[in-house]
mmCIF file of C-alpha atoms in Angstrom:
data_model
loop_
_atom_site.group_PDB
_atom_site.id
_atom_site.type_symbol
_atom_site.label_atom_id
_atom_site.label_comp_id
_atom_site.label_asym_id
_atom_site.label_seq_id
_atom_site.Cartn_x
_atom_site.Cartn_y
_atom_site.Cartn_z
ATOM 1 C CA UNK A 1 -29.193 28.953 61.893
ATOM 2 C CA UNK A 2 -30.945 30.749 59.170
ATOM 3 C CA UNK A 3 -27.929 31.965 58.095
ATOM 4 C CA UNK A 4 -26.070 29.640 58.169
ATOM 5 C CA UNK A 5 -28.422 28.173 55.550
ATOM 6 C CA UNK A 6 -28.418 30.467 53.197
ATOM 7 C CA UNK A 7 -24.254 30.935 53.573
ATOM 8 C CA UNK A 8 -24.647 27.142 52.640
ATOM 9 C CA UNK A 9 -27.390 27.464 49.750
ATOM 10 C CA UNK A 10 -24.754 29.868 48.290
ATOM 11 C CA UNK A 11 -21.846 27.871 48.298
ATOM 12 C CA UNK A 12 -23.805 25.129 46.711
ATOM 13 C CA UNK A 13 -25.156 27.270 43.989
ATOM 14 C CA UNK A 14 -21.766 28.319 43.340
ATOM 15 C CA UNK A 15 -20.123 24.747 42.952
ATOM 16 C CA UNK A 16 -22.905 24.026 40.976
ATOM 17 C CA UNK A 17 -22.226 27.179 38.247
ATOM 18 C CA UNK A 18 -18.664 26.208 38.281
ATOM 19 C CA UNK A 19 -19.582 22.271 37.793
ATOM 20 C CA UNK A 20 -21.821 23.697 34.945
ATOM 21 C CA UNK A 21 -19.197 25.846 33.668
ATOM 22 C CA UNK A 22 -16.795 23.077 33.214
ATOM 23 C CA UNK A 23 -18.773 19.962 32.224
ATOM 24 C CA UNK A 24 -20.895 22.220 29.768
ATOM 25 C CA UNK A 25 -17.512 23.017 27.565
ATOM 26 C CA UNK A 26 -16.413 19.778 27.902
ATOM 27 C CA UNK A 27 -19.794 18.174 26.622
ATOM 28 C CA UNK A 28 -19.049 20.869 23.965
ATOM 29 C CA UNK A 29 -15.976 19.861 22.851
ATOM 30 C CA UNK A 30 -17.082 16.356 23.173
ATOM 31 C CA UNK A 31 -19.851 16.565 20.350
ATOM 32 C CA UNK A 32 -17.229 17.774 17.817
ATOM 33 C CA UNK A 33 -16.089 15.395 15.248
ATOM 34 C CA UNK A 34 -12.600 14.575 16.378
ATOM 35 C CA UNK A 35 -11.060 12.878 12.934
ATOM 36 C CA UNK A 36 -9.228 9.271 14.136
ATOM 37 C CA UNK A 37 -6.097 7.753 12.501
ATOM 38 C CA UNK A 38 -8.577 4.992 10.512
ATOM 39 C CA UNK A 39 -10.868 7.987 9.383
ATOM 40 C CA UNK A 40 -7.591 9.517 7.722
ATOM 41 C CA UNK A 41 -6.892 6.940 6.280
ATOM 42 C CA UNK A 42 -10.632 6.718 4.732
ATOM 43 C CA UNK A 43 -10.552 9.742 3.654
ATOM 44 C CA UNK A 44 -7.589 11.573 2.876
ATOM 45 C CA UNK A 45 -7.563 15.490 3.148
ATOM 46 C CA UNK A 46 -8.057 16.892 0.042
ATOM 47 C CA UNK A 47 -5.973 20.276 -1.070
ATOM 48 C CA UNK A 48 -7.294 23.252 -3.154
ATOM 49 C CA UNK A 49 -6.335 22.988 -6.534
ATOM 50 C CA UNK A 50 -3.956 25.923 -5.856
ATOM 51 C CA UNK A 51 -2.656 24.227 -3.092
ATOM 52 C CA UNK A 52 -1.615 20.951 -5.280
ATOM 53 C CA UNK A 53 -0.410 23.071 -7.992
ATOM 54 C CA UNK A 54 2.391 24.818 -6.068
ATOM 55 C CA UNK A 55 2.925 21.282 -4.487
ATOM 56 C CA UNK A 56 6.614 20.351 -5.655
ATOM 57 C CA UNK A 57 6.592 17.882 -8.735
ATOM 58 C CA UNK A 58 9.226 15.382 -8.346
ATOM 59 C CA UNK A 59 11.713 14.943 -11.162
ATOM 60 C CA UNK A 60 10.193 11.679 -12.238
ATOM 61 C CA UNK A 61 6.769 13.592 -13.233
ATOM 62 C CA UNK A 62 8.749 16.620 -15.226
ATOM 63 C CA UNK A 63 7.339 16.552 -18.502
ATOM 64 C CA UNK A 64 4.757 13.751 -18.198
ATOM 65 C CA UNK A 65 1.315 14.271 -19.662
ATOM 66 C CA UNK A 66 -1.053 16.117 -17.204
ATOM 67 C CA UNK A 67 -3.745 13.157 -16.973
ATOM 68 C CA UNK A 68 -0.491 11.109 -16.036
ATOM 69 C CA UNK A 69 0.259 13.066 -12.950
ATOM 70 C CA UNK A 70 -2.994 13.782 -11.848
ATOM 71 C CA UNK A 71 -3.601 9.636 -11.638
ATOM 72 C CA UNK A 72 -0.460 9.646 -9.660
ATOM 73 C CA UNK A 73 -1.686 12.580 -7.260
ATOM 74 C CA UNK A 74 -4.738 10.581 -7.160
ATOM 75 C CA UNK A 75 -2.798 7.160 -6.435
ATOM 76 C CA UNK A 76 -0.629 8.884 -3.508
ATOM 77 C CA UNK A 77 -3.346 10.281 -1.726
ATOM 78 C CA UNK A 78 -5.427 7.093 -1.066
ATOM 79 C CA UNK A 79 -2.333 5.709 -0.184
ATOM 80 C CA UNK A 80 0.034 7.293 2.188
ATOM 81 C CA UNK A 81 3.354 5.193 1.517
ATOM 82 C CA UNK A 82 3.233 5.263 -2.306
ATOM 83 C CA UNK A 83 6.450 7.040 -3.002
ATOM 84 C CA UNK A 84 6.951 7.675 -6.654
ATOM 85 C CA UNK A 85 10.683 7.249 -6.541
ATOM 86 C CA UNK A 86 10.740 4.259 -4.729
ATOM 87 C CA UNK A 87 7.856 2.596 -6.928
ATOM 88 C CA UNK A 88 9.655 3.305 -10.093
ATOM 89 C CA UNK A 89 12.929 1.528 -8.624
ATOM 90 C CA UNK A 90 10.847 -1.518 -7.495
ATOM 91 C CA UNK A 91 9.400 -1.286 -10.733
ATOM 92 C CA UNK A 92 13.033 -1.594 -12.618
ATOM 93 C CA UNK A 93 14.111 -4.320 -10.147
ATOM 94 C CA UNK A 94 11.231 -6.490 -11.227
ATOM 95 C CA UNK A 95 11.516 -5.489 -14.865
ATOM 96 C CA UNK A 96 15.040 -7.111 -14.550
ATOM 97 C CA UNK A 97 13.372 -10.225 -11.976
ATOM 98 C CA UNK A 98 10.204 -11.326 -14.423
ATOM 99 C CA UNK A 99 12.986 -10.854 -17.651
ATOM 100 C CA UNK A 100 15.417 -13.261 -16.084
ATOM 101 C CA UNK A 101 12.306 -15.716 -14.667
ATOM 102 C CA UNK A 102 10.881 -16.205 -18.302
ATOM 103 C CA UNK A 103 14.127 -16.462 -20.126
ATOM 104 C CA UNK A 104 15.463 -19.459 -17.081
ATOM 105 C CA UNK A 105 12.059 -20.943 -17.372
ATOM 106 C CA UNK A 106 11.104 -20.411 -13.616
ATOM 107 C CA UNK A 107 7.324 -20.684 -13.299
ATOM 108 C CA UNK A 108 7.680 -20.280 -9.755
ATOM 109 C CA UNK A 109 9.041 -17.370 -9.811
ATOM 110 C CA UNK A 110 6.797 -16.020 -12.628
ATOM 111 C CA UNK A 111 3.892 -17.066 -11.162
ATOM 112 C CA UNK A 112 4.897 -14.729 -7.660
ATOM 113 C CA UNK A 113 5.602 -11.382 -9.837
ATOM 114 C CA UNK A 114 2.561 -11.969 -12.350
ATOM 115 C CA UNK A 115 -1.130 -11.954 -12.766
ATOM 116 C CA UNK A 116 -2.649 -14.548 -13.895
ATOM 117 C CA UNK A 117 -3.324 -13.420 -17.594
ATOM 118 C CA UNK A 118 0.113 -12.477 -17.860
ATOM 119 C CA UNK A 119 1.398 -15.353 -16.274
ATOM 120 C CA UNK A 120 -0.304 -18.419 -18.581
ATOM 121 C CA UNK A 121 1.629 -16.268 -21.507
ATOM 122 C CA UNK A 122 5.337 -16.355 -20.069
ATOM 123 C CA UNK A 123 4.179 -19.999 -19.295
ATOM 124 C CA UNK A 124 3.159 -20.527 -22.740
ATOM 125 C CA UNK A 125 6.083 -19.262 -24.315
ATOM 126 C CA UNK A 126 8.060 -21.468 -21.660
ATOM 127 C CA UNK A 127 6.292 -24.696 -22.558
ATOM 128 C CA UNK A 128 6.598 -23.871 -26.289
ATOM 129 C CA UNK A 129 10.437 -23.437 -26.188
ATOM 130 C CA UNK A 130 11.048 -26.366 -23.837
ATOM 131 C CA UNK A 131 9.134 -28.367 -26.739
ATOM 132 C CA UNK A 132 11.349 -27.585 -29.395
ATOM 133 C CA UNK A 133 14.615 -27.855 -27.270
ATOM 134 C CA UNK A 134 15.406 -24.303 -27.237
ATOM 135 C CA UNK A 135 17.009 -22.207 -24.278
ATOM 136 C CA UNK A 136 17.759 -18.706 -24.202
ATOM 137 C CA UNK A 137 20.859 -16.901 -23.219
ATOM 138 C CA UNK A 138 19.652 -13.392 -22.836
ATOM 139 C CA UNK A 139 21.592 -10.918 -20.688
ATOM 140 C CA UNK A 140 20.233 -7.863 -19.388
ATOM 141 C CA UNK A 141 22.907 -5.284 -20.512
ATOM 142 C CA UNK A 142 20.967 -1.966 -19.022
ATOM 143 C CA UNK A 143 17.822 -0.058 -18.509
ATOM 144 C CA UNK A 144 18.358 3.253 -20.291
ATOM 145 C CA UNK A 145 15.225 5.185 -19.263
ATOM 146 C CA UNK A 146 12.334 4.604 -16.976
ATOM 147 C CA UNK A 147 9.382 6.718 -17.163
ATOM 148 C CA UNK A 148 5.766 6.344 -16.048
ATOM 149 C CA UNK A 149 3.506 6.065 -19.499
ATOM 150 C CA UNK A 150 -0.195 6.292 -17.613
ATOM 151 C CA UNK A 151 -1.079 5.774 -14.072
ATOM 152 C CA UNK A 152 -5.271 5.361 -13.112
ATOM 153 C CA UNK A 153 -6.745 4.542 -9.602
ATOM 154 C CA UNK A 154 -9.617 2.855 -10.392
ATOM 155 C CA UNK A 155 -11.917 2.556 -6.996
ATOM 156 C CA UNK A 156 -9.312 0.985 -4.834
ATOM 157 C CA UNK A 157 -7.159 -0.547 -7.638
ATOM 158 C CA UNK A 158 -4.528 1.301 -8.425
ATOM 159 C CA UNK A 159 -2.402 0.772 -12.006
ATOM 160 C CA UNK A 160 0.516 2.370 -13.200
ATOM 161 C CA UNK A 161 1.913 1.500 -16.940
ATOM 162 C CA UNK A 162 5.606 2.370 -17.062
ATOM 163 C CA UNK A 163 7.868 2.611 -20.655
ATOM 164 C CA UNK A 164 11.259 0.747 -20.082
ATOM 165 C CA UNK A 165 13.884 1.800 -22.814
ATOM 166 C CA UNK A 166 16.413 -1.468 -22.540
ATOM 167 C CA UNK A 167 19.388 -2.850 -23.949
ATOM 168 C CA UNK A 168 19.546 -6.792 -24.482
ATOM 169 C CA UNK A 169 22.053 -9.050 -25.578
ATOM 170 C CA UNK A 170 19.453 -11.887 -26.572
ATOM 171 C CA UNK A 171 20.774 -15.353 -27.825
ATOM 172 C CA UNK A 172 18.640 -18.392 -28.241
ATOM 173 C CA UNK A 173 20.547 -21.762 -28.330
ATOM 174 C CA UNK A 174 19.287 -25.406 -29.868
ATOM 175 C CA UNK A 175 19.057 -28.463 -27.993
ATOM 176 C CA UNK A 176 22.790 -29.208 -28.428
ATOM 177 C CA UNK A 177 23.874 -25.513 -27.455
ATOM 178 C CA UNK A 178 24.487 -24.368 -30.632
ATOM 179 C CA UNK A 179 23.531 -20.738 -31.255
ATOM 180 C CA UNK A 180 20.876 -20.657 -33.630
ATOM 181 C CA UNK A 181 19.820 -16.758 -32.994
ATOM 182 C CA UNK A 182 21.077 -13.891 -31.523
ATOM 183 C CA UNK A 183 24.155 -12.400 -30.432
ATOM 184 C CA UNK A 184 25.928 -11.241 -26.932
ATOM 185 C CA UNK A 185 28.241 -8.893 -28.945
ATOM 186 C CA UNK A 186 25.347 -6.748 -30.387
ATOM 187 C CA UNK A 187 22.840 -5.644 -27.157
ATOM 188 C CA UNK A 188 19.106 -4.726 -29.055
ATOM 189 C CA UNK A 189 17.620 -1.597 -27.797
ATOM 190 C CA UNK A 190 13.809 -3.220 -26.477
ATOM 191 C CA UNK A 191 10.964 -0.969 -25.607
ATOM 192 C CA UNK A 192 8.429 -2.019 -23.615
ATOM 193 C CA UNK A 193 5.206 -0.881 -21.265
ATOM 194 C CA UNK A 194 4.439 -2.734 -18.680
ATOM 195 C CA UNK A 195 1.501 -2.122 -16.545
ATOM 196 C CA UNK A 196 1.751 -2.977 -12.496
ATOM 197 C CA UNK A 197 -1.483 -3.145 -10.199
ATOM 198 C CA UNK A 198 -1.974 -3.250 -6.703
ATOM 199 C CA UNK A 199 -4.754 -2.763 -4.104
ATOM 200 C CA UNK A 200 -4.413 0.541 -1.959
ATOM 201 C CA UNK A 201 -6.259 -1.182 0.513
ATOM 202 C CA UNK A 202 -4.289 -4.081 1.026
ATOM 203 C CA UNK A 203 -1.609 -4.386 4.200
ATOM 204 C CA UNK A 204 0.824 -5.803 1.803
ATOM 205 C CA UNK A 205 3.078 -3.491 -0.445
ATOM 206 C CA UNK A 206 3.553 -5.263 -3.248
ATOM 207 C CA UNK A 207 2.641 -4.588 -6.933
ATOM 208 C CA UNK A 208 1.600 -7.513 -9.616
ATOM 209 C CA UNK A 209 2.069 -7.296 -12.843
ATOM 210 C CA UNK A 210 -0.945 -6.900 -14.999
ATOM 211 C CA UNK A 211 -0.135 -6.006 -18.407
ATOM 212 C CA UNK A 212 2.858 -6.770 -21.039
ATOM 213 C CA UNK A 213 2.935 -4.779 -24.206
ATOM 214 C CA UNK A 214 5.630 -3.135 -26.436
ATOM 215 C CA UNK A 215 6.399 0.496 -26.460
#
């Protein structure tokens, strides 16, 4: 009986070393900080500075002022789906979309694509050219050159200023239709910066525009 006992006793220590064992490592592992999908996206990894510079530069930041690229570095890292490329052809397509807006008159449309700032100035312009019975008959000919001029993130804003280089056929027409100004023959090389913002936080993608100026 005695034995039998201690046979027992000795089995039971053993489970217990080998429950030990296991539920020690796993309590372990468990106090590690285990980084989450949300916490990424808090706090993006950061790379050495060696590591960024060997990064690849993509062609649309060859030859752009350093403080320029590092704002875009800075942009793309607290926001994962900012793609360069991609921003800088949304940013042409609503060069071309706030252009034809202002010179049809469309508020509506103005008032989706621009801040408010920018917007009571297109509207201004509008209300002023309605008044005297003008309309314009502008025509977007092409956009020669795209390139981005400054880019800042400032806390979770995020603005990027980009230099269009455009040709436009600009006409402006008197109450009767008669062409008082212009010319579609003769397109007018127009430079212009334009500054887009948009909240890295935010679910929704798009960009506003914030600033108008000429470059």
């Amino acid at each position: 009986m005695i034995i039998q006992i201690v046979i027992l006793a000795m089995i039971a220590a053993f489970l217990g070393m080998r429950l030990y064992s296991v539920l020690g490592r796993r309590a372990e592992h468990e106090e590690e900080s285990i980084p989450t999908r949300f916490d990424d996206q808090l706090a993006p990894p950061t790379l050495p500075q060696a590591a960024q510079a060997a990064m690849p530069r993509p062609r649309e930041l060859i030859g752009v002022l350093p403080a320029v690229e590092q704002g875009v570095r800075e942009i793309a890292a607290a926001d994962r789906r900012f793609d360069i490329t991609a921003f800088l052809e949304g940013a042409k397509a609503a060069y071309a979309m706030v252009l034809e807006a202002f010179w049809n008159g469309d508020k509506a449309a103005l008032r989706e694509l621009c801040d408010d700032d920018v917007y009571a100035s297109f509207a201004g312009a509008i209300d002023a050219r309605e008044k005297a019975g003008e309309t314009l008959d502008n025509r977007l000919i092409r956009i020669e050159d795209t390139v981005i001029h400054s880019a800042e993130l400032d806390g979770r804003t995020a603005r990027v200023a980009v230099r269009f280089v455009a040709d436009i056929a600009a006409v402006t027409r008197d109450k009767d239709g008669t062409m008082i100004a212009g010319s579609l023959d003769d397109a007018i090389e127009t430079r212009d910066i334009w500054t887009f913002r948009r909240d890295v936080t935010s679910a929704a993608p798009d960009w506003i525009l914030d600033e108008t100026d000429e470059g």
